[in-house]
Coordinates of C-alpha atoms and ligand atoms in Angstrom, one line a residue:
M541 CA 10.5 2.0 -17.9
C542 CA 13.6 2.8 -20.0
G543 CA 13.2 2.8 -23.5
I544 CA 16.2 2.6 -26.2
V545 CA 16.5 4.0 -30.0
G546 CA 19.2 3.9 -32.2
A547 CA 19.5 4.6 -36.0
T548 CA 22.5 4.5 -38.6
S549 CA 21.4 6.3 -41.9
E550 CA 22.7 8.6 -44.6
R551 CA 20.2 11.1 -43.5
R552 CA 20.4 12.9 -40.2
I553 CA 19.2 10.9 -37.4
S554 CA 18.6 13.3 -34.4
E555 CA 14.8 14.0 -35.5
I556 CA 14.4 10.3 -35.8
L557 CA 15.8 9.4 -32.4
I558 CA 13.6 12.0 -30.6
E559 CA 10.5 10.8 -32.6
G560 CA 11.2 7.2 -31.3
L561 CA 11.8 8.2 -27.5
K562 CA 8.6 10.3 -28.0
R563 CA 6.8 7.0 -29.0
L564 CA 8.1 5.4 -26.0
E565 CA 7.1 8.0 -23.5
Y566 CA 4.0 5.9 -22.5
R567 CA 6.6 3.3 -21.1
G568 CA 7.3 6.0 -18.2
Y569 CA 10.5 7.5 -17.8
D570 CA 12.2 10.5 -15.6
S571 CA 14.9 11.8 -18.1
A572 CA 15.9 11.3 -21.5
G573 CA 19.3 11.8 -23.7
L574 CA 20.9 11.3 -27.0
A575 CA 24.5 10.7 -28.5
V576 CA 25.0 11.2 -32.0
L577 CA 28.4 10.7 -33.7
N578 CA 29.1 14.2 -35.7
D579 CA 30.9 14.2 -39.1
N580 CA 34.1 15.4 -37.4
G581 CA 34.0 11.8 -35.6
D582 CA 33.1 13.4 -32.4
I583 CA 30.2 12.3 -30.0
E584 CA 27.7 15.4 -29.2
L585 CA 26.1 14.6 -26.0
V586 CA 22.7 16.0 -25.0
R587 CA 20.6 14.9 -21.7
R588 CA 17.9 16.4 -19.8
V589 CA 16.0 15.4 -16.7
G590 CA 12.1 15.3 -17.5
K591 CA 10.1 15.1 -20.4
V592 CA 11.4 14.3 -24.1
Q593 CA 10.2 17.7 -25.4
A594 CA 12.9 19.4 -22.9
L595 CA 15.5 17.3 -24.8
K596 CA 14.0 18.1 -28.0
D597 CA 14.1 21.7 -27.3
A598 CA 17.6 21.4 -26.1
V599 CA 18.6 19.5 -29.4
G600 CA 16.5 22.3 -31.1
E601 CA 19.0 25.0 -30.1
Q602 CA 22.0 23.0 -31.2
P603 CA 20.7 20.9 -34.5
L604 CA 22.9 17.8 -34.6
S605 CA 24.1 16.6 -37.8
G606 CA 25.2 13.4 -37.4
T607 CA 24.0 10.0 -39.1
T608 CA 24.7 7.4 -36.4
G609 CA 23.1 8.0 -33.0
I610 CA 21.8 6.3 -30.0
A611 CA 19.1 7.7 -27.6
H612 CA 17.5 6.5 -24.3
T613 CA 14.6 7.4 -21.7
R614 CA 15.6 6.5 -18.4
W615 CA 13.6 5.3 -15.7
A616 CA 15.9 5.5 -12.4
T617 CA 16.9 2.4 -10.7
H618 CA 20.6 3.0 -9.1
G619 CA 21.1 7.0 -9.1
G620 CA 18.6 9.6 -8.7
V621 CA 17.0 11.4 -11.2
T622 CA 19.7 13.6 -12.8
E623 CA 21.2 14.6 -16.1
A624 CA 24.5 13.1 -14.9
N625 CA 22.5 9.6 -14.1
A626 CA 20.7 10.0 -17.8
H627 CA 21.8 8.2 -20.4
P628 CA 23.7 7.9 -22.8
H629 CA 26.9 7.1 -20.8
I630 CA 30.1 8.0 -22.5
S631 CA 33.9 6.5 -22.0
G632 CA 36.8 8.3 -23.2
N633 CA 35.2 10.2 -25.3
C634 CA 34.6 7.9 -27.9
I635 CA 32.0 4.8 -26.3
A636 CA 28.7 5.7 -26.1
V637 CA 26.1 3.3 -24.6
V638 CA 22.3 3.2 -23.7
H639 CA 21.1 0.2 -21.4
N640 CA 18.0 -1.1 -20.3
G641 CA 17.8 -3.3 -17.4
I642 CA 20.1 -3.7 -14.1
I643 CA 24.0 -4.9 -14.1
E644 CA 23.7 -6.8 -10.5
N645 CA 27.5 -7.0 -10.4
H646 CA 28.3 -3.2 -11.1
D647 CA 29.7 -2.8 -7.7
K648 CA 32.6 -5.3 -8.4
L649 CA 32.9 -4.1 -11.9
R650 CA 33.7 -0.2 -11.2
Q651 CA 36.0 -1.4 -8.5
Q652 CA 38.0 -3.2 -10.8
L653 CA 37.5 -0.2 -13.1
Q654 CA 38.7 2.4 -10.7
Q655 CA 41.6 0.5 -9.8
L656 CA 42.3 0.7 -13.7
G657 CA 42.2 4.3 -13.4
Y658 CA 38.6 5.0 -14.4
T659 CA 36.8 8.0 -13.4
F660 CA 32.8 7.5 -12.9
N661 CA 31.0 10.6 -13.6
S662 CA 27.6 9.0 -12.6
D663 CA 25.9 6.6 -10.0
T664 CA 24.3 4.3 -12.7
D665 CA 25.2 0.5 -13.4
T666 CA 24.9 1.6 -16.6
E667 CA 28.4 3.4 -16.7
V668 CA 30.5 0.4 -15.9
I669 CA 29.6 -1.1 -19.3
C670 CA 30.9 1.8 -21.3
H671 CA 34.2 1.9 -19.5
W672 CA 34.6 -1.7 -19.8
I673 CA 34.1 -1.9 -23.3
H674 CA 36.7 0.8 -23.6
H675 CA 39.1 -0.8 -21.9
E676 CA 38.2 -4.1 -24.0
R677 CA 38.8 -1.8 -26.8
K678 CA 42.4 -1.5 -26.0
K679 CA 42.9 -5.3 -26.4
H680 CA 40.5 -5.6 -29.5
D681 CA 40.9 -4.0 -32.8
D682 CA 37.5 -4.9 -33.5
F683 CA 34.8 -2.9 -31.7
F684 CA 32.0 -5.8 -31.8
A685 CA 34.8 -7.9 -30.2
A686 CA 35.4 -5.5 -27.5
V687 CA 31.6 -5.4 -26.7
Q688 CA 31.3 -9.3 -26.8
A689 CA 34.2 -9.7 -24.3
T690 CA 32.5 -7.0 -22.3
I691 CA 29.1 -9.0 -22.1
K692 CA 30.9 -11.9 -20.5
H693 CA 31.4 -10.1 -17.5
L694 CA 28.0 -8.3 -16.8
E695 CA 25.7 -10.3 -14.6
G696 CA 21.8 -9.1 -14.6
A697 CA 19.6 -7.8 -17.1
Y698 CA 20.2 -5.8 -20.0
G699 CA 19.3 -4.6 -23.5
T700 CA 22.4 -2.5 -24.4
L701 CA 23.0 -0.5 -27.3
V702 CA 26.6 0.6 -28.4
M703 CA 28.2 3.4 -30.4
D704 CA 31.8 3.7 -31.1
C705 CA 33.5 7.3 -32.5
R706 CA 35.9 4.9 -34.4
N707 CA 33.4 3.0 -36.2
P708 CA 31.1 5.7 -37.5
G709 CA 28.0 4.2 -39.5
R710 CA 28.2 1.1 -37.1
L711 CA 25.9 0.3 -33.9
V712 CA 26.2 -2.7 -32.1
V713 CA 23.7 -4.5 -29.4
A714 CA 23.3 -6.8 -26.8
R715 CA 20.2 -8.5 -25.7
S716 CA 19.7 -10.6 -22.2
G717 CA 16.8 -10.0 -20.2
S718 CA 15.5 -6.6 -21.8
P719 CA 13.7 -6.8 -25.5
L720 CA 15.1 -5.3 -28.3
V721 CA 14.4 -5.1 -31.8
I722 CA 16.5 -4.1 -35.1
G723 CA 14.1 -2.2 -37.7
L724 CA 15.3 -2.7 -41.1
G725 CA 15.2 0.2 -43.6
I726 CA 16.6 0.7 -47.2
G727 CA 20.4 1.8 -46.7
E728 CA 19.6 2.5 -43.2
N729 CA 18.9 0.2 -40.1
F730 CA 17.4 0.8 -36.6
V731 CA 17.3 -0.3 -33.1
A732 CA 14.7 -0.1 -30.3
S733 CA 13.6 -1.6 -27.2
D734 CA 9.8 -1.4 -28.8
Q735 CA 8.8 -1.7 -32.2
L736 CA 6.2 1.1 -31.6
A737 CA 9.2 3.6 -31.6
L738 CA 10.3 2.7 -35.2
L739 CA 6.9 2.7 -37.0
P740 CA 7.7 6.0 -38.8
V741 CA 10.9 4.8 -40.4
T742 CA 10.0 1.0 -40.9
R743 CA 7.8 -1.7 -40.9
R744 CA 10.2 -4.4 -41.1
F745 CA 11.7 -5.9 -37.7
I746 CA 13.9 -8.7 -36.4
V747 CA 13.2 -9.6 -32.9
L748 CA 16.6 -10.5 -31.2
E749 CA 16.1 -13.7 -28.8
E750 CA 17.8 -14.0 -25.4
G751 CA 21.5 -13.8 -25.4
D752 CA 21.7 -12.5 -29.3
M753 CA 24.2 -9.8 -30.6
A754 CA 23.9 -7.7 -33.4
D755 CA 26.5 -6.0 -35.6
I756 CA 24.7 -3.4 -37.5
T757 CA 25.3 -0.7 -40.1
R758 CA 23.6 1.0 -42.7
T759 CA 23.5 -2.0 -45.0
E760 CA 23.7 -5.0 -43.3
V761 CA 22.7 -6.6 -39.8
K762 CA 24.5 -9.6 -38.7
V763 CA 23.2 -11.2 -35.7
Y764 CA 25.0 -14.0 -33.3
D765 CA 23.6 -16.4 -30.7
R766 CA 24.8 -16.5 -27.0
D767 CA 27.6 -18.7 -28.3
G768 CA 28.8 -16.2 -30.9
N769 CA 27.4 -18.3 -33.8
P770 CA 26.1 -16.5 -37.0
V771 CA 22.3 -17.0 -36.7
E772 CA 19.4 -16.1 -39.3
R773 CA 16.5 -14.8 -37.4
E774 CA 13.2 -14.3 -38.6
V775 CA 11.9 -11.1 -40.3
H776 CA 8.5 -10.1 -39.0
E777 CA 6.4 -7.4 -41.0
F778 CA 4.6 -5.3 -38.3
D779 CA 1.1 -6.1 -37.4
G780 CA -0.6 -2.8 -38.4
H781 CA -3.6 -3.5 -36.0
Y782 CA -0.9 -2.9 -33.3
D783 CA -0.2 0.7 -34.0
A784 CA -1.5 3.2 -31.4
G785 CA -2.0 5.9 -33.9
G786 CA -2.6 9.1 -31.9
K787 CA -5.0 10.4 -29.5
G788 CA -7.8 11.0 -32.0
E789 CA -10.6 13.1 -30.4
Y790 CA -9.6 12.0 -26.8
R791 CA -7.6 14.0 -24.4
H792 CA -5.5 11.0 -23.1
Y793 CA -4.6 7.8 -24.4
M794 CA -6.2 6.3 -21.3
L795 CA -9.6 7.7 -22.3
K796 CA -9.2 6.5 -26.0
E797 CA -8.1 3.1 -25.0
I798 CA -11.5 2.8 -22.4
H799 CA -13.7 3.6 -25.4
E800 CA -11.7 1.1 -27.9
Q801 CA -12.9 -1.5 -25.6
P802 CA -16.2 -2.8 -27.3
S803 CA -14.0 -3.0 -31.0
A804 CA -11.2 -4.4 -29.3
V805 CA -13.5 -7.5 -28.0
R806 CA -15.0 -7.6 -31.5
H807 CA -11.6 -7.8 -33.0
A808 CA -10.8 -10.7 -30.1
L809 CA -14.0 -12.5 -31.0
E810 CA -13.6 -12.6 -34.7
E811 CA -13.3 -16.4 -36.3
R812 CA -13.0 -17.8 -32.9
L813 CA -16.2 -18.8 -31.9
T814 CA -18.4 -21.1 -33.6
D815 CA -22.4 -21.0 -32.7
H816 CA -21.8 -23.4 -29.8
G817 CA -18.1 -23.4 -28.9
L818 CA -14.6 -22.5 -29.8
A819 CA -13.3 -22.4 -33.3
D820 CA -10.0 -24.9 -33.5
D821 CA -6.4 -23.6 -33.0
V822 CA -7.6 -20.6 -31.0
F823 CA -4.6 -21.3 -28.7
G824 CA -2.4 -22.4 -31.3
K825 CA -1.9 -25.7 -33.8
G826 CA -2.4 -28.6 -32.2
S827 CA -3.2 -26.7 -28.8
L828 CA -6.4 -29.0 -27.8
E829 CA -4.1 -32.2 -27.4
L830 CA -2.6 -30.6 -24.8
L831 CA -5.7 -28.7 -22.9
K832 CA -7.5 -32.1 -23.3
R833 CA -5.0 -33.3 -20.5
V834 CA -5.2 -30.5 -18.2
K835 CA -6.6 -31.0 -14.6
H836 CA -5.3 -28.1 -13.0
V837 CA -4.2 -24.5 -14.2
Q838 CA -1.6 -22.4 -12.3
I839 CA -1.8 -18.8 -13.3
V840 CA 1.0 -16.3 -12.6
A841 CA 0.8 -12.8 -13.5
C842 CA 1.3 -8.9 -12.1
G843 CA -1.0 -6.1 -11.3
T844 CA -4.1 -6.2 -13.6
S845 CA -3.3 -8.9 -15.4
Y846 CA -3.1 -10.6 -12.0
H847 CA -6.8 -9.3 -11.2
A848 CA -7.5 -11.2 -14.6
G849 CA -6.4 -14.1 -13.3
L850 CA -8.3 -14.1 -10.2
V851 CA -11.4 -13.6 -12.5
A852 CA -10.6 -17.0 -14.3
R853 CA -10.3 -18.8 -11.3
Y854 CA -13.6 -18.6 -10.6
W855 CA -14.9 -19.3 -14.4
L856 CA -12.2 -22.4 -14.3
E857 CA -13.5 -24.1 -11.3
A858 CA -17.1 -23.5 -11.7
L859 CA -17.4 -24.1 -15.5
A860 CA -14.4 -26.1 -16.6
G861 CA -14.2 -28.2 -13.8
V862 CA -10.6 -28.0 -13.2
S863 CA -8.7 -26.7 -9.9
C864 CA -7.0 -23.5 -10.4
N865 CA -4.5 -21.4 -8.4
V866 CA -3.6 -17.7 -8.9
E867 CA -0.4 -15.9 -8.0
I868 CA 1.6 -12.8 -8.4
A869 CA 4.9 -13.8 -10.5
S870 CA 7.2 -12.0 -8.0
E871 CA 5.8 -14.6 -5.2
F872 CA 5.8 -17.5 -7.6
R873 CA 9.4 -17.1 -8.6
Y874 CA 10.7 -17.1 -5.4
R875 CA 9.3 -19.7 -3.5
T876 CA 8.9 -23.5 -3.7
S877 CA 5.4 -24.7 -4.8
H878 CA 3.8 -27.6 -5.2
V879 CA 3.0 -28.6 -9.0
H880 CA -0.2 -30.2 -9.3
H881 CA -0.3 -33.0 -11.7
D882 CA -1.0 -32.5 -15.3
S883 CA -0.9 -28.9 -14.4
L884 CA -1.2 -26.0 -17.2
L885 CA 1.1 -22.8 -16.5
V886 CA -0.6 -19.6 -17.9
T887 CA 1.0 -16.3 -17.8
I888 CA -1.0 -13.3 -18.4
S889 CA 0.6 -10.3 -19.6
Q890 CA -0.3 -7.0 -21.6
S891 CA 3.5 -6.8 -22.7
G892 CA 4.8 -10.1 -22.6
E893 CA 8.1 -8.9 -21.1
T894 CA 7.3 -8.3 -17.5
A895 CA 10.5 -9.3 -15.8
D896 CA 8.6 -11.1 -13.0
T897 CA 6.1 -13.0 -15.3
L898 CA 8.7 -14.0 -17.6
A899 CA 11.0 -15.4 -15.0
A900 CA 8.3 -17.4 -13.7
L901 CA 7.5 -19.1 -17.1
R902 CA 11.1 -19.8 -17.4
L903 CA 11.5 -21.2 -14.1
S904 CA 8.1 -23.2 -14.6
K905 CA 9.9 -25.1 -17.3
Q906 CA 12.0 -26.8 -15.1
L907 CA 9.0 -28.0 -12.5
G908 CA 7.2 -30.5 -14.5
Y909 CA 4.1 -28.3 -15.7
L910 CA 2.3 -30.1 -18.5
G911 CA 3.5 -27.2 -20.7
S912 CA 2.8 -23.3 -20.7
L913 CA 0.2 -20.9 -22.2
T914 CA 0.3 -17.0 -22.4
I915 CA -2.5 -14.8 -22.8
C916 CA -0.6 -11.6 -24.5
N917 CA -1.2 -8.4 -26.3
V918 CA 2.1 -8.4 -27.9
P919 CA 2.4 -11.1 -30.6
T920 CA 6.5 -10.4 -30.5
S921 CA 6.9 -10.7 -27.2
S922 CA 9.2 -13.0 -25.2
M923 CA 6.3 -14.4 -23.5
V924 CA 4.5 -15.4 -26.9
R925 CA 7.9 -16.7 -28.3
E926 CA 8.8 -18.7 -25.2
S927 CA 5.1 -20.4 -24.3
D928 CA 4.2 -23.8 -25.5
L929 CA 0.7 -22.1 -26.6
A930 CA -0.3 -18.2 -27.1
Y931 CA -3.5 -16.4 -27.0
L932 CA -3.4 -13.0 -28.5
T933 CA -5.6 -10.4 -26.8
R934 CA -5.6 -8.4 -30.1
A935 CA -6.4 -5.2 -28.0
G936 CA -4.0 -3.2 -30.1
A937 CA -1.1 -1.1 -28.5
E938 CA -2.1 0.2 -25.2
I939 CA -0.2 3.2 -24.5
G940 CA -1.9 4.6 -21.5
V941 CA 0.1 2.9 -18.4
A942 CA -3.0 2.3 -16.6
S943 CA -4.1 -1.2 -18.3
T944 CA -7.8 -0.8 -19.8
K945 CA -8.6 -2.7 -22.7
A946 CA -5.9 -5.2 -22.4
F947 CA -7.8 -6.3 -19.1
T948 CA -11.0 -6.6 -20.9
T949 CA -9.7 -8.5 -23.6
Q950 CA -7.7 -11.0 -21.3
L951 CA -10.7 -11.6 -19.7
V952 CA -12.5 -12.6 -23.1
G953 CA -9.2 -15.0 -23.5
L954 CA -9.8 -16.6 -20.4
L955 CA -13.2 -17.1 -20.8
M956 CA -12.3 -18.8 -23.9
L957 CA -9.7 -20.8 -22.1
T958 CA -12.6 -22.1 -19.9
L959 CA -14.4 -23.1 -22.8
A960 CA -11.4 -24.8 -24.1
I961 CA -10.7 -26.7 -21.0
G962 CA -14.1 -27.3 -20.0
Q963 CA -15.3 -29.1 -23.6
F964 CA -13.0 -31.8 -22.3
R965 CA -14.1 -32.0 -18.9
G966 CA -17.9 -32.1 -18.9
M967 CA -19.1 -28.7 -19.5
S968 CA -22.4 -29.3 -21.3
H969 CA -23.4 -28.4 -24.7
E970 CA -25.9 -25.8 -23.2
Q971 CA -23.3 -24.1 -21.0
Q972 CA -20.8 -24.0 -23.8
S973 CA -23.3 -22.0 -26.2
A974 CA -24.4 -19.7 -23.0
V975 CA -20.8 -18.8 -22.7
V976 CA -20.7 -18.2 -26.3
Q977 CA -23.7 -16.2 -26.5
S978 CA -22.7 -14.2 -23.8
L979 CA -19.7 -13.4 -25.3
K980 CA -21.3 -12.3 -28.7
V981 CA -23.1 -9.8 -26.9
L982 CA -20.4 -8.3 -25.1
P983 CA -19.2 -5.9 -27.3
N984 CA -22.6 -4.1 -27.4
K985 CA -22.9 -4.2 -23.3
L986 CA -19.5 -2.8 -23.1
E987 CA -20.8 0.1 -25.7
E988 CA -23.8 0.7 -23.3
A989 CA -21.7 0.6 -20.1
L990 CA -19.6 3.5 -21.9
L991 CA -22.7 5.6 -22.1
L992 CA -22.5 6.4 -18.2
S993 CA -19.4 8.3 -18.8
E994 CA -21.4 11.7 -18.3
A995 CA -22.9 10.6 -15.5
I996 CA -19.9 9.2 -13.8
E997 CA -17.8 12.2 -14.6
A998 CA -20.6 14.1 -12.8
L999 CA -20.0 12.0 -9.5
A1000 CA -16.0 12.5 -9.7
P1001 CA -15.8 15.8 -7.9
E1002 CA -17.1 14.1 -4.6
F1003 CA -13.8 12.1 -4.7
A1004 CA -11.2 14.8 -5.6
D1005 CA -10.6 15.7 -2.1
K1006 CA -10.8 12.3 -0.4
Y1007 CA -7.3 10.7 0.9
H1008 CA -8.8 7.0 1.2
S1009 CA -11.6 4.8 -0.5
L1010 CA -12.7 1.3 -0.4
F1011 CA -13.8 -1.4 -3.4
L1012 CA -16.4 -4.0 -2.6
G1013 CA -17.2 -6.8 -4.7
R1014 CA -18.4 -10.6 -4.0
G1015 CA -17.4 -13.5 -6.3
T1016 CA -15.9 -12.5 -9.6
Q1017 CA -16.4 -8.9 -8.9
Y1018 CA -13.9 -8.9 -5.9
P1019 CA -11.2 -9.0 -8.1
I1020 CA -13.0 -6.3 -10.3
A1021 CA -13.1 -4.2 -7.1
M1022 CA -9.3 -4.9 -6.8
E1023 CA -8.9 -3.6 -10.6
G1024 CA -11.0 -0.7 -9.7
A1025 CA -8.9 0.1 -6.8
L1026 CA -5.8 -0.2 -8.4
K1027 CA -6.9 2.3 -11.2
L1028 CA -8.0 4.7 -8.7
K1029 CA -4.4 4.7 -6.8
E1030 CA -2.4 4.5 -10.1
I1031 CA -3.8 7.6 -11.7
S1032 CA -5.7 9.8 -9.0
Y1033 CA -3.1 9.0 -6.2
I1034 CA -6.0 8.3 -3.9
H1035 CA -5.1 5.2 -1.8
A1036 CA -7.8 2.5 -2.5
E1037 CA -8.5 -0.7 -1.1
A1038 CA -10.4 -3.7 -2.2
Y1039 CA -12.1 -6.1 0.1
A1040 CA -14.2 -9.1 -0.7
A1041 CA -17.5 -7.6 1.0
G1042 CA -17.9 -10.4 3.1
E1043 CA -14.7 -9.5 4.9
L1044 CA -15.8 -6.2 5.9
K1045 CA -16.9 -7.5 9.7
H1046 CA -13.4 -8.9 10.0
G1047 CA -11.6 -5.5 10.3
P1048 CA -12.4 -2.8 7.6
L1049 CA -15.5 -1.9 9.0
A1050 CA -13.6 -0.2 11.4
L1051 CA -12.3 2.8 8.7
I1052 CA -16.0 3.6 7.3
D1053 CA -16.8 7.3 8.0
A1054 CA -18.3 9.7 5.7
E1055 CA -14.6 10.9 4.6
M1056 CA -14.0 7.3 2.8
P1057 CA -16.0 6.5 -0.2
V1058 CA -17.1 2.9 -0.3
I1059 CA -17.6 2.2 -4.0
V1060 CA -19.6 -1.2 -4.4
V1061 CA -20.0 -3.6 -7.5
A1062 CA -23.5 -5.0 -7.5
P1063 CA -24.7 -7.1 -10.3
N1064 CA -27.7 -8.8 -10.1
D1065 CA -26.2 -12.4 -9.3
E1066 CA -26.6 -15.1 -6.6
L1067 CA -24.7 -13.1 -4.3
L1068 CA -26.8 -9.9 -4.4
E1069 CA -28.5 -10.4 -1.3
K1070 CA -25.6 -11.2 0.5
L1071 CA -24.1 -8.0 -1.1
K1072 CA -27.1 -5.8 0.3
S1073 CA -26.4 -7.0 3.9
N1074 CA -22.7 -5.7 3.6
V1075 CA -24.4 -2.4 2.4
E1076 CA -26.3 -2.0 5.3
E1077 CA -23.1 -2.6 7.4
V1078 CA -21.5 0.6 5.6
R1079 CA -24.5 2.2 6.3
A1080 CA -25.2 1.9 9.8
R1081 CA -21.8 3.2 10.4
G1082 CA -22.1 6.4 8.8
G1083 CA -20.4 5.4 5.2
I1084 CA -21.2 7.1 1.8
M1085 CA -21.7 4.5 -0.7
Y1086 CA -21.2 4.7 -4.7
V1087 CA -23.2 1.4 -6.1
F1088 CA -22.7 0.5 -9.8
A1089 CA -25.7 -1.9 -9.8
D1090 CA -28.0 -3.9 -12.1
K1091 CA -31.1 -2.0 -12.8
H1092 CA -32.9 -5.2 -11.6
A1093 CA -30.9 -5.0 -8.2
H1094 CA -33.4 -2.5 -6.7
F1095 CA -31.1 0.1 -5.3
K1096 CA -32.0 3.2 -4.4
S1097 CA -30.3 6.7 -4.2
D1098 CA -30.3 8.1 -0.9
D1099 CA -28.4 10.2 1.7
S1100 CA -25.9 7.5 2.3
M1101 CA -25.7 6.1 -1.1
R1102 CA -25.3 7.2 -4.8
V1103 CA -26.8 4.2 -7.3
I1104 CA -25.5 4.2 -11.0
N1105 CA -27.3 1.9 -13.1
V1106 CA -25.2 -0.5 -15.3
T1107 CA -26.7 -2.1 -18.3
H1108 CA -28.4 -5.5 -17.4
C1109 CA -26.0 -8.2 -18.6
D1110 CA -25.6 -12.2 -18.1
E1111 CA -23.6 -12.7 -14.8
L1112 CA -20.8 -14.4 -16.7
I1113 CA -19.5 -11.4 -18.5
A1114 CA -20.4 -8.8 -15.6
P1115 CA -17.2 -8.5 -14.7
I1116 CA -16.1 -7.4 -17.7
V1117 CA -18.8 -5.0 -18.2
Y1118 CA -18.5 -3.6 -14.7
T1119 CA -14.9 -2.8 -15.1
V1120 CA -15.9 -0.1 -17.6
P1121 CA -18.0 2.4 -15.0
L1122 CA -14.7 2.0 -12.8
Q1123 CA -12.3 2.7 -15.1
L1124 CA -14.1 5.8 -16.1
L1125 CA -14.6 6.6 -12.2
S1126 CA -10.6 6.4 -11.9
Y1127 CA -10.0 8.5 -15.0
F1128 CA -12.5 11.6 -14.2
V1129 CA -11.1 11.7 -10.6
A1130 CA -7.6 11.9 -12.1
I1131 CA -8.8 14.3 -14.7
I1132 CA -9.8 16.5 -11.5
K1133 CA -6.4 16.1 -9.6
G1134 CA -4.9 17.3 -12.6
T1135 CA -2.5 14.3 -12.4
D1136 CA -0.3 12.8 -15.5
V1137 CA -2.9 10.4 -16.4
D1138 CA -1.1 8.4 -19.2
Q1139 CA 2.3 8.4 -17.7
P1140 CA 1.2 8.8 -13.7
R1141 CA 4.1 9.2 -11.2
N1142 CA 6.9 6.4 -10.4
L1143 CA 5.1 4.0 -12.6
A1144 CA 6.1 2.4 -15.9
K1145 CA 4.1 0.6 -18.8
S1146 CA 6.3 -2.3 -19.2
V1147 CA 8.1 -3.4 -15.8
T1148 CA 11.2 -5.5 -17.3
V1149 CA 13.3 -5.3 -14.5
E1150 CA 12.3 -6.9 -10.9
Ligands
LIG406 C1 -1.9 -1.7 -14.6 O1 -2.6 -0.8 -14.8 C2 -0.6 -1.4 -14.3 N1 0.1 -0.8 -15.2 C3 0.2 -2.8 -14.3 O2 -0.3 -3.1 -13.0 C4 0.0 -3.9 -15.2 O3 -1.0 -4.5 -15.3 C5 1.7 -4.8 -14.6 O4 2.9 -4.2 -14.6 C6 1.7 -6.3 -15.4 O5 1.7 -5.9 -16.9 P1 2.1 -6.9 -17.9 O6 0.5 -7.2 -18.1 O7 2.5 -5.9 -19.2 O8 2.6 -7.8 -17.7

């Protein structure tokens, strides 16, 4: 989704802005732009459709001398992908604005501004913000006061950064629904929608709270809460582990992140396990008091994180002895749901900023849940700050839009949640030890799964000319089949569907022919024989299968079936281990198809608007 970077300094800042935008590229965007206030007090604006590199090339041709500026990567919502719709937007050659989010009442504001004589140069909702500030500027001498007055008229979500030609060296930001951080430098300060953008220039950050505004100069940062009161916000030192670094030896971030899974899981386990159970406070100080009372778990998430929740339901119900519902956040937030007695609301999110999941968390506070827990990868995110309990997945920064290590580390966290709740609900010591032992061998098992890379790469050409595919699994592997299908469609653009294998005969069997590869996940678990019957159903109808199977499952390759033997592992961690070959499959198919693996078309890493 859209990205924001801003800077006020003594040095030229256009390179800092562009480097910041480059570091936000992973979030997904379709155009980029920047505005810098030059030494003559004029705003210089450069915008380009396409990659940040195009913007950089354009700036390279006309170097910018200003020391205060704002920049943006846009992911189109209102108005097509054009240079005119790219941010920053300018009013009266003096007010420049970049904005993440959606202004829901933009139509009404636009009409009012048109009546006041303002002309619009774009189809965006954002342009109303800069004209309205310009309008308020006529009434308010103070730039900050003009932005404050404007914000009162806006409905919807915004993270907004504003620059005024009459206030060189000053930036004003406002946060409502879209995350913003202030990066603190020495004699210079910065703003971004994600701290990763600013790592080359600072490691000290203030995370703005909902409703905050800030008045920023080179030497001072003043923060005000939603009521306009001055407030002190904590300064966070950046957690070095969260730095993505570069791609290293890998061709894409996604591949790097797939290969980082054993070390990410090792890090996730550090100091969290004892020999027979969980260390104290894995879910936060005093968390056991709350977890002790849990009789039901309501999981809410989107996309890959939702799939993690679906796996957890099997664990929580079978091992921890609590009932569990899992729901997509965009559905949950807009329906009237029944809140079970002593129910814990669990959100799962890599970013901790996904708009629907965050809205569901906020909604849950009025619904009578026992409390909220987030399983999240970003320590400073809104979900971590607004939940009663937080479990940090410690996956490190995930740059590829297709989520990989975030998912497997979420599953680790959810197994720990199963332990944490199960210990109070009759889970035996043997069962708890078994979970602990499985988790401890998991990093090695993931390393073994990665050894399949070459074999899977060799299979990939067989998928490249296909338009459709079907993923099958049973039990905890059903959500893994869903995740495999999501990965394939996301980065290779091949239509992929996942079915619980037992559902085949209730409809999808009609689709089977040699043109639709069927991918089967087949660990050696108690459902293996049932799954084998489903495999025969596909074979009898001329289907071509790719079976990721435990070597003890005794599948044999033949004309209709390619068997890829996955390392033998305990049933409990099999969903985590079997995820890896499916990630690799989608990666290598995407490579053959030549897609933009790390930034697939139309997608954004962090979906901060509805
Ligand atoms: C996964 O590959 C996707 N990019 C997407 O489904 C993602 O998992 C979803 O948008 C939720 O994001 P979150 O985990 O940051 O909340």
